[in-house]
CSV table of C-alpha atoms (C1' of nucleotides) in Angstrom, one decimal:
chain,number,residue,atom,x,y,z
A,334,MET,CA,-23.6,50.4,74.6
A,335,ILE,CA,-25.4,47.2,74.1
A,336,SER,CA,-28.3,46.3,76.4
A,337,LEU,CA,-28.0,44.2,79.4
A,338,ASN,CA,-29.9,41.3,78.0
A,339,GLU,CA,-28.0,41.2,74.8
A,340,GLN,CA,-24.7,41.2,76.7
A,341,MET,CA,-25.9,38.5,79.0
A,342,ASP,CA,-26.9,36.5,76.0
A,343,ILE,CA,-23.6,36.7,74.3
A,344,ILE,CA,-21.6,36.0,77.5
A,345,ASN,CA,-23.7,33.0,78.2
A,346,ARG,CA,-23.2,31.4,74.8
A,347,GLY,CA,-20.8,28.5,75.1
A,348,SER,CA,-19.9,29.2,78.8
A,349,LYS,CA,-20.0,26.3,81.1
A,350,GLU,CA,-20.8,28.2,84.3
A,351,ILE,CA,-21.2,31.7,85.6
A,352,ILE,CA,-20.9,32.5,89.3
A,353,SER,CA,-23.1,34.2,89.6
A,354,GLU,CA,-25.3,35.4,86.8
A,355,ASP,CA,-27.0,37.9,89.2
A,356,GLU,CA,-23.7,39.4,90.1
A,357,LEU,CA,-22.7,39.6,86.5
A,358,ALA,CA,-26.0,41.3,85.6
A,359,GLY,CA,-25.4,43.8,88.4
A,360,LYS,CA,-21.9,44.6,87.2
A,361,ILE,CA,-23.0,45.0,83.6
A,362,GLU,CA,-25.8,47.2,84.6
A,363,SER,CA,-23.6,49.6,86.5
A,364,SER,CA,-21.1,49.6,83.7
A,365,ILE,CA,-23.8,50.6,81.3
A,366,GLN,CA,-24.9,53.4,83.7
A,367,THR,CA,-21.4,54.7,84.5
A,368,GLY,CA,-19.9,54.1,81.1
A,369,ILE,CA,-16.9,52.4,82.8
A,370,PRO,CA,-16.0,49.1,81.1
A,371,LEU,CA,-15.6,46.0,83.2
A,372,THR,CA,-12.1,44.5,83.8
A,373,VAL,CA,-12.0,41.0,82.6
A,374,LYS,CA,-9.0,39.0,83.7
A,375,TRP,CA,-7.4,36.0,82.0
A,376,GLY,CA,-4.0,34.5,83.0
A,377,ALA,CA,-1.4,32.3,81.5
A,378,ASP,CA,1.8,30.6,82.6
A,379,PRO,CA,4.7,31.9,80.6
A,380,SER,CA,6.6,28.6,80.4
A,381,ALA,CA,4.7,27.1,77.5
A,382,PRO,CA,4.3,29.8,74.8
A,383,ASP,CA,2.4,27.6,72.3
A,384,ILE,CA,-1.2,28.7,72.3
A,385,HIS,CA,-3.5,26.0,71.0
A,386,LEU,CA,-7.1,25.6,70.1
A,387,GLY,CA,-7.9,24.7,73.7
A,388,HIS,CA,-6.9,28.2,74.8
A,389,THR,CA,-8.9,29.8,72.1
A,390,VAL,CA,-12.1,28.7,73.7
A,391,SER,CA,-11.5,31.3,76.4
A,392,ILE,CA,-9.7,33.7,74.2
A,393,ARG,CA,-12.7,33.9,71.9
A,394,LYS,CA,-14.9,34.6,74.8
A,395,LEU,CA,-12.5,37.4,75.8
A,396,LYS,CA,-12.9,38.8,72.3
A,397,GLN,CA,-16.6,38.9,72.8
A,398,PHE,CA,-16.1,41.0,75.9
A,399,GLN,CA,-13.9,43.3,73.9
A,400,ASP,CA,-16.5,43.7,71.3
A,401,LEU,CA,-19.0,44.6,74.0
A,402,GLY,CA,-16.7,47.4,75.0
A,403,HIS,CA,-15.0,45.9,78.1
A,404,ARG,CA,-11.4,45.9,79.1
A,405,VAL,CA,-9.4,42.7,78.9
A,406,VAL,CA,-6.3,42.2,81.0
A,407,PHE,CA,-4.1,39.3,80.0
A,408,ILE,CA,-1.9,38.3,82.9
A,409,ILE,CA,1.4,36.6,82.4
A,410,GLY,CA,2.3,34.7,85.6
A,411,ASP,CA,6.0,35.4,85.5
A,412,PHE,CA,6.3,35.7,89.2
A,413,THR,CA,5.5,32.1,89.9
A,414,ALA,CA,7.3,30.9,86.8
A,415,MET,CA,10.5,32.4,88.0
A,416,ILE,CA,10.3,30.7,91.4
A,417,GLY,CA,9.9,27.4,89.4
A,418,ASP,CA,6.9,25.4,90.0
A,419,PRO,CA,7.7,21.9,91.3
A,420,SER,CA,4.2,20.6,90.7
A,421,GLY,CA,3.6,17.0,89.7
A,422,LYS,CA,6.5,14.6,89.4
A,423,THR,CA,8.7,16.5,87.0
A,424,ILE,CA,11.2,17.7,89.5
A,425,ALA,CA,12.5,21.2,89.3
A,426,ARG,CA,10.6,22.4,86.3
A,427,LYS,CA,13.1,24.7,84.8
A,428,ARG,CA,13.2,28.2,86.2
A,429,LEU,CA,12.7,30.8,83.6
A,430,SER,CA,15.1,33.8,83.4
A,431,ARG,CA,13.8,37.3,83.1
A,432,GLN,CA,14.8,37.3,79.5
A,433,GLN,CA,13.0,34.0,78.6
A,434,VAL,CA,9.9,35.3,80.3
A,435,ILE,CA,9.9,38.4,78.2
A,436,GLN,CA,10.6,36.4,75.1
A,437,ASN,CA,7.8,34.0,75.8
A,438,ALA,CA,5.5,36.9,76.6
A,439,GLU,CA,6.2,38.3,73.1
A,440,THR,CA,5.3,35.0,71.4
A,441,TYR,CA,2.2,34.9,73.5
A,442,LYS,CA,1.1,38.3,72.4
A,443,GLN,CA,1.8,37.7,68.8
A,444,GLN,CA,-0.5,34.6,69.1
A,445,ILE,CA,-3.4,36.0,71.1
A,446,PHE,CA,-3.5,39.1,68.9
A,447,ARG,CA,-4.6,36.9,66.1
A,448,ILE,CA,-7.9,36.8,68.0
A,449,LEU,CA,-7.9,39.7,70.4
A,450,ASP,CA,-7.7,43.4,69.6
A,451,PRO,CA,-4.3,44.6,70.7
A,452,GLU,CA,-5.7,48.1,71.2
A,453,LYS,CA,-8.2,46.9,73.8
A,454,THR,CA,-5.9,44.4,75.5
A,455,VAL,CA,-3.8,45.2,78.5
A,456,VAL,CA,-0.9,42.9,79.1
A,457,GLU,CA,0.4,42.6,82.7
A,458,PHE,CA,3.1,40.7,84.5
A,459,ASN,CA,2.1,39.6,88.0
A,460,ASN,CA,5.7,40.0,89.0
A,461,ARG,CA,5.0,43.7,89.1
A,462,TRP,CA,2.9,43.5,92.3
A,463,CYS,CA,3.9,40.1,93.6
A,464,SER,CA,7.6,40.7,94.0
A,465,ALA,CA,6.6,43.8,96.1
A,466,LEU,CA,4.8,41.7,98.6
A,467,SER,CA,6.5,41.4,101.9
A,468,PHE,CA,6.8,38.2,103.8
A,469,GLU,CA,4.4,39.6,106.3
A,470,GLU,CA,1.8,40.3,103.7
A,471,ILE,CA,2.2,36.8,102.4
A,472,LEU,CA,1.7,35.3,105.8
A,473,ASN,CA,-1.4,37.5,106.1
A,474,LEU,CA,-2.6,36.0,102.8
A,475,THR,CA,-2.0,32.5,103.9
A,476,SER,CA,-3.9,33.0,107.2
A,477,LYS,CA,-7.0,33.6,105.2
A,478,TYR,CA,-7.2,30.1,103.9
A,479,THR,CA,-7.3,26.7,105.5
A,480,ILE,CA,-5.8,23.4,104.5
A,481,ALA,CA,-9.2,21.7,104.5
A,482,ARG,CA,-10.4,24.2,102.0
A,483,MET,CA,-7.4,23.7,99.9
A,484,LEU,CA,-7.9,20.0,99.9
A,485,GLU,CA,-11.4,20.6,98.5
A,486,ARG,CA,-9.7,21.0,95.2
A,487,ASP,CA,-10.1,17.8,93.2
A,488,ASP,CA,-6.6,17.7,92.0
A,489,PHE,CA,-5.1,18.2,95.5
A,490,GLU,CA,-7.4,15.8,97.1
A,491,ASN,CA,-6.6,13.2,94.5
A,492,ARG,CA,-2.9,13.6,94.8
A,493,TYR,CA,-3.1,13.6,98.6
A,494,ARG,CA,-5.1,10.4,98.6
A,495,THR,CA,-2.9,8.6,96.2
A,496,GLY,CA,0.2,9.6,98.1
A,497,GLN,CA,1.7,12.0,95.6
A,498,PRO,CA,3.6,15.0,96.8
A,499,ILE,CA,2.0,18.4,97.1
A,500,THR,CA,4.3,21.2,97.9
A,501,ILE,CA,3.4,24.2,100.1
A,502,MET,CA,4.1,26.4,97.2
A,503,GLU,CA,1.3,24.8,95.2
A,504,PHE,CA,-1.0,25.7,98.1
A,505,LEU,CA,0.2,29.3,97.7
A,506,TYR,CA,-0.5,29.2,94.0
A,507,PRO,CA,-4.3,29.8,94.2
A,508,LEU,CA,-3.6,32.5,96.8
A,509,ILE,CA,-1.2,34.4,94.5
A,510,GLN,CA,-3.6,34.1,91.6
A,511,GLY,CA,-6.3,35.4,93.9
A,512,TYR,CA,-4.1,38.3,94.9
A,513,ASP,CA,-3.7,39.1,91.2
A,514,SER,CA,-7.4,39.7,91.1
A,515,VAL,CA,-7.0,42.1,94.1
A,516,ALA,CA,-4.2,44.0,92.4
A,517,LEU,CA,-6.2,44.4,89.2
A,518,LYS,CA,-9.6,44.9,90.9
A,519,ALA,CA,-10.9,42.3,88.5
A,520,ASP,CA,-14.6,42.3,87.8
A,521,ILE,CA,-14.6,39.1,86.0
A,522,GLU,CA,-12.2,36.3,85.6
A,523,LEU,CA,-12.3,33.7,82.9
A,524,GLY,CA,-10.8,30.2,82.9
A,525,GLY,CA,-11.3,26.6,82.0
A,526,THR,CA,-13.4,24.5,84.2
A,527,ASP,CA,-10.2,23.1,85.7
A,528,GLN,CA,-9.5,26.5,87.0
A,529,LYS,CA,-12.7,26.8,88.9
A,530,PHE,CA,-11.2,26.3,92.3
A,531,ASN,CA,-8.5,29.0,91.8
A,532,LEU,CA,-11.0,31.4,90.4
A,533,LEU,CA,-13.3,30.9,93.4
A,534,VAL,CA,-10.4,31.4,95.9
A,535,ALA,CA,-9.8,34.8,94.3
A,536,ARG,CA,-13.4,35.8,95.3
A,537,ASP,CA,-12.6,35.1,98.9
A,538,ILE,CA,-9.3,36.9,98.8
A,539,GLN,CA,-10.9,39.9,97.2
A,540,ARG,CA,-13.5,40.0,99.9
A,541,GLU,CA,-10.8,39.9,102.5
A,542,TYR,CA,-9.3,43.0,100.8
A,543,GLY,CA,-12.6,44.7,100.9
A,544,GLN,CA,-13.3,44.4,97.2
A,545,MET,CA,-16.4,43.2,95.4
A,546,PRO,CA,-15.7,39.6,94.4
A,547,GLN,CA,-15.1,38.9,90.8
A,548,VAL,CA,-17.6,37.0,88.7
A,549,VAL,CA,-16.2,33.7,87.7
A,550,ILE,CA,-16.9,32.4,84.2
A,551,THR,CA,-15.7,28.9,83.3
A,552,MET,CA,-15.4,27.7,79.8
A,553,PRO,CA,-15.6,24.0,78.8
A,554,LEU,CA,-12.4,22.2,78.3
A,555,LEU,CA,-11.6,21.2,74.8
A,556,VAL,CA,-10.8,17.6,74.3
A,557,GLY,CA,-7.5,17.0,72.5
A,558,THR,CA,-6.9,15.2,69.2
A,559,ASP,CA,-6.6,11.9,71.1
A,560,GLY,CA,-10.3,12.2,71.8
A,561,THR,CA,-10.0,11.5,75.5
A,562,GLN,CA,-7.9,14.0,77.4
A,563,LYS,CA,-8.1,17.7,77.5
A,564,MET,CA,-6.0,19.5,74.9
A,565,SER,CA,-2.6,20.3,76.3
A,566,LYS,CA,0.9,20.7,75.1
A,567,SER,CA,2.4,18.2,77.5
A,568,LEU,CA,0.1,15.4,76.2
A,569,ASP,CA,0.9,16.3,72.7
A,570,ASN,CA,-2.7,16.2,71.6
A,571,TYR,CA,-3.0,19.8,70.6
A,572,ILE,CA,-3.4,21.9,67.5
A,573,ALA,CA,-1.4,25.0,67.9
A,574,LEU,CA,-2.3,28.4,66.4
A,575,ASP,CA,1.2,28.5,65.0
A,576,ASP,CA,0.9,25.1,63.3
A,577,PRO,CA,1.3,25.6,59.6
A,578,PRO,CA,-1.9,25.3,57.6
A,579,GLU,CA,-1.4,21.8,56.3
A,580,GLN,CA,-0.8,20.6,59.8
A,581,MET,CA,-3.7,22.4,61.3
A,582,TYR,CA,-5.9,20.8,58.6
A,583,GLY,CA,-4.4,17.4,59.0
A,584,LYS,CA,-4.5,17.4,62.8
A,585,THR,CA,-8.1,18.4,62.7
A,586,MET,CA,-8.9,15.5,60.3
A,587,SER,CA,-7.2,13.2,62.8
A,588,VAL,CA,-9.6,14.0,65.5
A,589,PRO,CA,-12.1,11.3,66.3
A,590,ASP,CA,-15.5,11.8,64.7
A,591,GLU,CA,-17.3,12.4,68.0
A,592,LEU,CA,-15.3,15.6,68.4
A,593,ILE,CA,-16.7,17.2,65.3
A,594,HIS,CA,-19.7,18.6,67.2
A,595,PRO,CA,-17.9,20.1,70.2
A,596,TYR,CA,-15.2,21.5,67.9
A,597,PHE,CA,-17.7,23.3,65.8
A,598,GLU,CA,-19.4,24.6,68.9
A,599,LEU,CA,-16.4,25.8,70.8
A,600,LEU,CA,-14.0,26.8,68.1
A,601,THR,CA,-16.0,28.4,65.3
A,602,ASP,CA,-18.7,31.0,64.9
A,603,VAL,CA,-21.3,28.7,63.5
A,604,ALA,CA,-24.5,29.3,65.3
A,605,GLY,CA,-28.2,29.2,65.0
A,606,GLU,CA,-29.6,27.4,61.9
A,607,GLU,CA,-26.2,26.5,60.5
A,608,PHE,CA,-25.3,24.8,63.7
A,609,LYS,CA,-28.5,22.9,63.9
A,610,GLN,CA,-28.0,21.7,60.3
A,611,ILE,CA,-24.6,20.3,61.3
A,612,LYS,CA,-26.0,18.6,64.2
A,613,LYS,CA,-28.6,17.0,62.0
A,614,LEU,CA,-26.1,15.8,59.5
A,615,LEU,CA,-23.9,14.3,62.2
A,616,ALA,CA,-26.8,12.3,63.5
A,617,ASP,CA,-27.7,11.0,60.0
A,618,PRO,CA,-26.1,7.7,59.4
A,619,LYS,CA,-26.1,8.3,55.7
A,620,CYS,CA,-23.9,11.3,56.0
A,621,ASN,CA,-20.2,10.7,55.9
A,622,PRO,CA,-18.7,12.5,58.9
A,623,MET,CA,-15.5,13.0,56.9
A,624,GLU,CA,-17.3,15.7,54.9
A,625,LEU,CA,-18.2,17.7,58.0
A,626,LYS,CA,-14.8,17.2,59.4
A,627,LYS,CA,-13.3,18.6,56.2
A,628,GLN,CA,-15.6,21.6,56.6
A,629,LEU,CA,-14.4,22.1,60.1
A,630,ALA,CA,-10.7,21.8,59.2
A,631,LYS,CA,-11.1,24.2,56.4
A,632,ARG,CA,-12.9,26.6,58.5
A,633,LEU,CA,-10.3,26.6,61.2
A,634,VAL,CA,-7.4,27.2,58.7
A,635,THR,CA,-9.4,30.0,57.2
A,636,MET,CA,-9.9,31.6,60.6
A,637,TYR,CA,-6.2,31.6,61.5
A,638,TYR,CA,-4.8,31.9,58.0
A,639,ASP,CA,-6.9,32.6,54.9
A,640,PRO,CA,-9.2,30.8,52.4
A,641,GLN,CA,-6.4,30.2,49.9
A,642,LYS,CA,-4.2,28.4,52.4
A,643,ALA,CA,-7.2,26.4,53.6
A,644,GLU,CA,-7.8,25.4,50.0
A,645,THR,CA,-4.2,24.3,49.5
A,646,ALA,CA,-4.2,22.4,52.8
A,647,GLU,CA,-7.3,20.5,51.8
A,648,ARG,CA,-6.0,19.6,48.4
A,649,GLU,CA,-2.8,18.4,49.9
A,650,PHE,CA,-4.6,16.3,52.4
A,651,ASP,CA,-6.7,14.7,49.6
A,652,THR,CA,-3.6,14.0,47.6
A,653,ILE,CA,-1.7,12.3,50.4
A,654,PHE,CA,-4.3,10.5,52.4
A,655,ARG,CA,-7.2,9.9,50.1
A,656,LYS,CA,-5.5,9.4,46.8
A,657,LYS,CA,-2.2,8.3,48.4
A,658,GLU,CA,-0.2,10.3,45.9
A,659,THR,CA,2.8,12.4,46.3
A,660,PRO,CA,2.1,16.0,47.3
A,661,GLU,CA,2.9,18.9,44.9
A,662,GLN,CA,5.7,20.3,47.0
A,663,ILE,CA,8.1,18.3,48.9
A,664,ALA,CA,11.4,19.0,50.6
A,665,VAL,CA,14.6,18.2,48.8
A,666,HIS,CA,17.5,16.3,50.5
A,667,HIS,CA,21.0,16.4,49.0
A,668,LEU,CA,22.6,12.9,49.4
A,669,SER,CA,25.9,12.5,51.0
A,670,ALA,CA,26.8,9.9,48.3
A,671,ASN,CA,25.0,8.4,45.3
A,672,LEU,CA,25.5,4.9,46.5
A,673,LEU,CA,23.8,4.5,49.8
A,674,TRP,CA,22.6,1.8,52.2
A,675,ILE,CA,18.9,2.1,52.6
A,676,VAL,CA,19.2,2.1,56.4
A,677,LYS,CA,21.7,4.9,56.3
A,678,LEU,CA,19.5,6.8,53.9
A,679,LEU,CA,16.6,6.8,56.4
A,680,THR,CA,18.7,8.1,59.2
A,681,GLU,CA,20.4,10.6,57.0
A,682,VAL,CA,17.1,12.3,56.0
A,683,GLU,CA,16.0,12.0,59.7
A,684,PHE,CA,13.0,9.8,59.0
A,685,ALA,CA,14.5,7.4,61.5
A,686,SER,CA,16.4,8.3,64.6
A,687,SER,CA,18.5,5.1,64.7
A,688,ASN,CA,19.5,2.3,62.4
A,689,ASN,CA,17.2,0.0,64.3
A,690,GLU,CA,14.2,2.2,63.8
A,691,ALA,CA,15.1,2.4,60.1
A,692,ARG,CA,15.2,-1.4,59.9
A,693,ARG,CA,11.9,-1.7,61.6
A,694,LEU,CA,10.3,0.7,59.2
A,695,ILE,CA,11.6,-1.2,56.3
A,696,GLN,CA,10.5,-4.6,57.7
A,697,GLN,CA,7.1,-3.2,58.3
A,698,GLY,CA,6.7,-2.1,54.7
A,699,ALA,CA,6.7,1.6,55.4
A,700,VAL,CA,9.4,2.6,53.0
A,701,SER,CA,9.2,3.1,49.3
A,702,ILE,CA,11.2,4.8,46.6
A,703,ASP,CA,9.3,6.1,43.6
A,704,GLY,CA,6.4,4.0,44.6
A,705,THR,CA,8.3,0.8,44.9
A,706,ARG,CA,8.2,-0.7,48.3
A,707,ILE,CA,11.6,-1.6,49.8
A,708,ALA,CA,11.5,-4.8,51.8
A,709,ASP,CA,15.2,-5.7,52.3
A,710,PRO,CA,17.0,-3.7,55.0
A,711,GLU,CA,20.4,-4.8,53.6
A,712,LEU,CA,19.8,-3.2,50.3
A,713,THR,CA,22.2,-0.6,48.9
A,714,ILE,CA,20.8,1.7,46.3
A,715,LYS,CA,22.4,3.7,43.5
A,716,PHE,CA,20.7,7.0,43.0
A,717,LYS,CA,20.7,9.2,40.0
A,718,GLY,CA,18.8,12.1,41.5
A,719,GLY,CA,15.1,13.0,41.5
A,720,GLU,CA,13.8,9.9,43.3
A,721,VAL,CA,11.1,10.4,45.8
A,722,LEU,CA,11.4,8.6,49.2
A,723,LYS,CA,8.3,7.9,51.1
A,724,VAL,CA,8.2,6.7,54.7
A,725,GLY,CA,4.9,5.9,56.3
A,726,LYS,CA,1.9,7.9,55.1
A,727,LYS,CA,3.1,11.4,55.5
A,728,LYS,CA,6.8,11.6,55.2
A,729,PHE,CA,8.2,12.5,51.7
A,730,VAL,CA,11.5,13.8,50.5
A,731,ARG,CA,13.0,14.2,47.0
A,732,LEU,CA,16.5,13.0,46.8
A,733,GLU,CA,19.2,14.9,44.8
A,734,ILE,CA,22.8,14.1,44.3
A,735,GLY,CA,25.6,16.0,45.9
A,736,CYS,CA,26.0,17.9,49.1
A,737,CYS,CA,27.5,21.3,48.6
A,738,ILE,CA,25.7,23.0,51.4
A,739,ASP,CA,28.2,25.0,53.3
A,740,SER,CA,31.0,25.6,50.9
B,399,G,C1',12.7,12.0,116.2
B,400,G,C1',10.5,6.7,115.7
B,401,A,C1',8.1,2.7,112.6
B,402,G,C1',6.9,1.0,107.8
B,403,G,C1',6.5,1.2,102.3
B,404,G,C1',8.8,2.6,97.7
B,405,G,C1',12.3,4.5,93.3
B,406,U,C1',12.1,-0.5,86.9
B,407,U,C1',12.4,1.2,79.8
B,408,C,C1',8.5,7.4,76.9
B,409,C,C1',4.4,6.9,81.1
B,410,C,C1',1.8,3.5,84.5
B,411,G,C1',3.3,-1.1,86.4
B,412,A,C1',5.0,-6.7,87.1
B,413,G,C1',9.5,-9.0,88.1
B,414,U,C1',13.1,-10.6,94.5
B,415,G,C1',20.0,-14.7,91.6
B,416,G,C1',20.6,-17.4,85.5
B,417,C,C1',14.9,-18.9,81.1
B,418,C,C1',15.6,-10.6,81.5
B,419,A,C1',16.5,-5.9,76.6
B,420,A,C1',12.9,-7.2,81.3
B,421,A,C1',5.2,-9.5,81.7
B,422,G,C1',0.8,-6.5,81.1
B,423,G,C1',-1.5,-1.8,79.9
B,424,G,C1',-1.2,3.3,78.0
B,425,G,C1',1.1,6.3,74.4
B,426,G,C1',4.0,6.3,69.9
B,427,C,C1',5.2,4.3,65.2
B,428,A,C1',3.9,1.0,61.0
B,429,G,C1',0.7,-2.2,58.1
B,430,A,C1',-4.3,-3.9,56.6
B,431,C,C1',-9.0,-2.1,55.9
B,432,U,C1',-11.7,2.5,54.9
B,433,G,C1',-15.6,7.4,53.6
B,434,U,C1',-10.9,10.8,57.2
B,435,A,C1',-4.0,11.5,60.0
B,436,A,C1',-12.0,8.7,62.4
B,437,A,C1',-13.2,3.7,64.1
B,438,U,C1',-11.5,-1.4,63.9
B,439,C,C1',-7.9,-5.3,63.5
B,440,U,C1',-2.6,-6.8,63.4
B,441,G,C1',2.4,-6.0,64.1
B,442,U,C1',6.2,-3.2,66.4
B,443,U,C1',8.4,-0.2,70.4
B,444,G,C1',17.2,0.5,73.8
B,445,G,C1',21.7,0.8,70.7
B,446,C,C1',25.5,-1.1,67.1
B,447,G,C1',26.6,-2.7,59.2
B,448,A,C1',24.3,-7.2,64.0
B,449,C,C1',22.3,-15.0,64.4
B,450,G,C1',27.0,-11.7,67.9
B,451,C,C1',28.3,-7.5,70.9
B,452,C,C1',27.3,-2.9,74.0
B,453,U,C1',24.3,0.1,77.4
B,454,U,C1',19.7,0.2,80.7
B,455,C,C1',16.0,-1.2,86.5
B,456,G,C1',17.6,6.0,91.9
B,457,G,C1',23.5,6.7,92.8
B,458,A,C1',28.4,4.7,94.2
B,459,G,C1',30.9,0.4,95.7
B,460,G,C1',30.9,-5.1,96.8
B,461,U,C1',29.6,-10.7,96.8
B,462,U,C1',29.0,-14.3,92.6
B,463,C,C1',30.9,-18.1,87.0
B,464,A,C1',26.2,-15.0,86.7
B,465,A,C1',22.8,-9.2,89.8
B,466,A,C1',16.8,-5.3,88.3
B,467,U,C1',17.0,-9.3,92.1
B,468,C,C1',21.9,-10.5,97.6
B,469,C,C1',25.3,-7.1,100.9
B,470,U,C1',27.3,-1.9,102.3
B,471,C,C1',27.0,3.3,102.1
B,472,C,C1',24.4,7.5,100.0
B,473,C,C1',20.3,10.3,97.5
B,474,C,C1',15.1,11.0,96.8
B,475,C,C1',9.6,10.1,97.5
B,476,C,C1',5.3,8.4,100.4
B,477,U,C1',2.4,6.7,104.8
B,478,C,C1',1.6,6.4,110.0
B,479,C,C1',3.0,7.8,115.1
B,480,A,C1',5.2,11.9,117.8
RNA sequence: GGAGGGGUUCCCGAGUGGCCAAAGGGGGCAGACUGUAAAUCUGUUGGCGACGCCUUCGGAGGUUCAAAUCCUCCCCCCUCCA
């Protein structure tokens, strides 16, 4: 096994906070002595099965734990998801059926195993122990925590102050999550900095149950493609692991330049000299940040796909956005008629969701056919097949005559 | 249980009888510029083959020539007191 200092070093890299380092050192030490790996816990809500780069910050850290010989437990919070979490204003977030949960869990696994080693990963559903809890035990759990302490949490405090609803169930959430740690006898739990409160509650709960409290490791939150808020699905500022290569590349290029540095740091393996070099170039006004961003984008696509796909994605990006040319491969649409009103054409190929939107696009000069801009929304066009329709910067389709799809 | 405040378009939020498809901001989309789907600037942002018509301000009714705005009932949220 790797020495204590080396382990501490690796774990520290990129982490925001470790509570506490001494405890962690103690745990690692005894693990080295006994040969028993530490249990590292990481949880996810099964309702949104799209894993994105924001998640990978933690997942990559978990991978390091695996490489150090420890045991990673991935918890799928199906119990709470099945109750239906009414948090925020979105009333009655859909309850998930057993089947959906299992399905989502599968997509989760398929995604996280692009980083983690499936052999060394235990997947658990918290429903297994949570549904066995009696009401009495739950009351017991709730008696261990106070409202005042709950309101210490930023998010709760904010909502309380601004008059937004907080349900009792949300108060139970951290307790349940803490109970998960008890059930697993977790040695370490990992999470984003926004999870800090919950992770700390788990320590108290574990103590109540006579266990050694888990070490809490928080990872920095990744800022999303919008450059301001944390990457999340609901804000639609995310780059998903399942995004196709071109999109992964393109979305990375759409990230504000200031994010190049943190992205390299949190999402890739660049370290040491190479990282210093990148930092230097970013600070140099003579250096075009686009070049570094391209490197970053290519690197990410290579990580989750392969070098060839990264190459293709880059070429396509250059073609479309730098040279403003038509990409090599574009989708084909079979026209419903060869004489077509331009507005209908746009809705037919689903580049516009309504006639009004189509008109707007035309009036704004976004529409062209074979490179000729269409400015008149009343135009009717006769097609002979093979024309390329372009809307905006990134939507292309080749038009062919005839629609004999489901004959 | 009592008193008060509130529900407006994708989101936040103004509007308290006609000038309201509804200010402003955010987000989205588009254009210009460019070294990038960066930044910046500008435009646009309910629907309909359309100088008109239809639908939208929590829900259902009503008053009025005219309702997001007034009245009645209902639903939901928040705050304070108990």
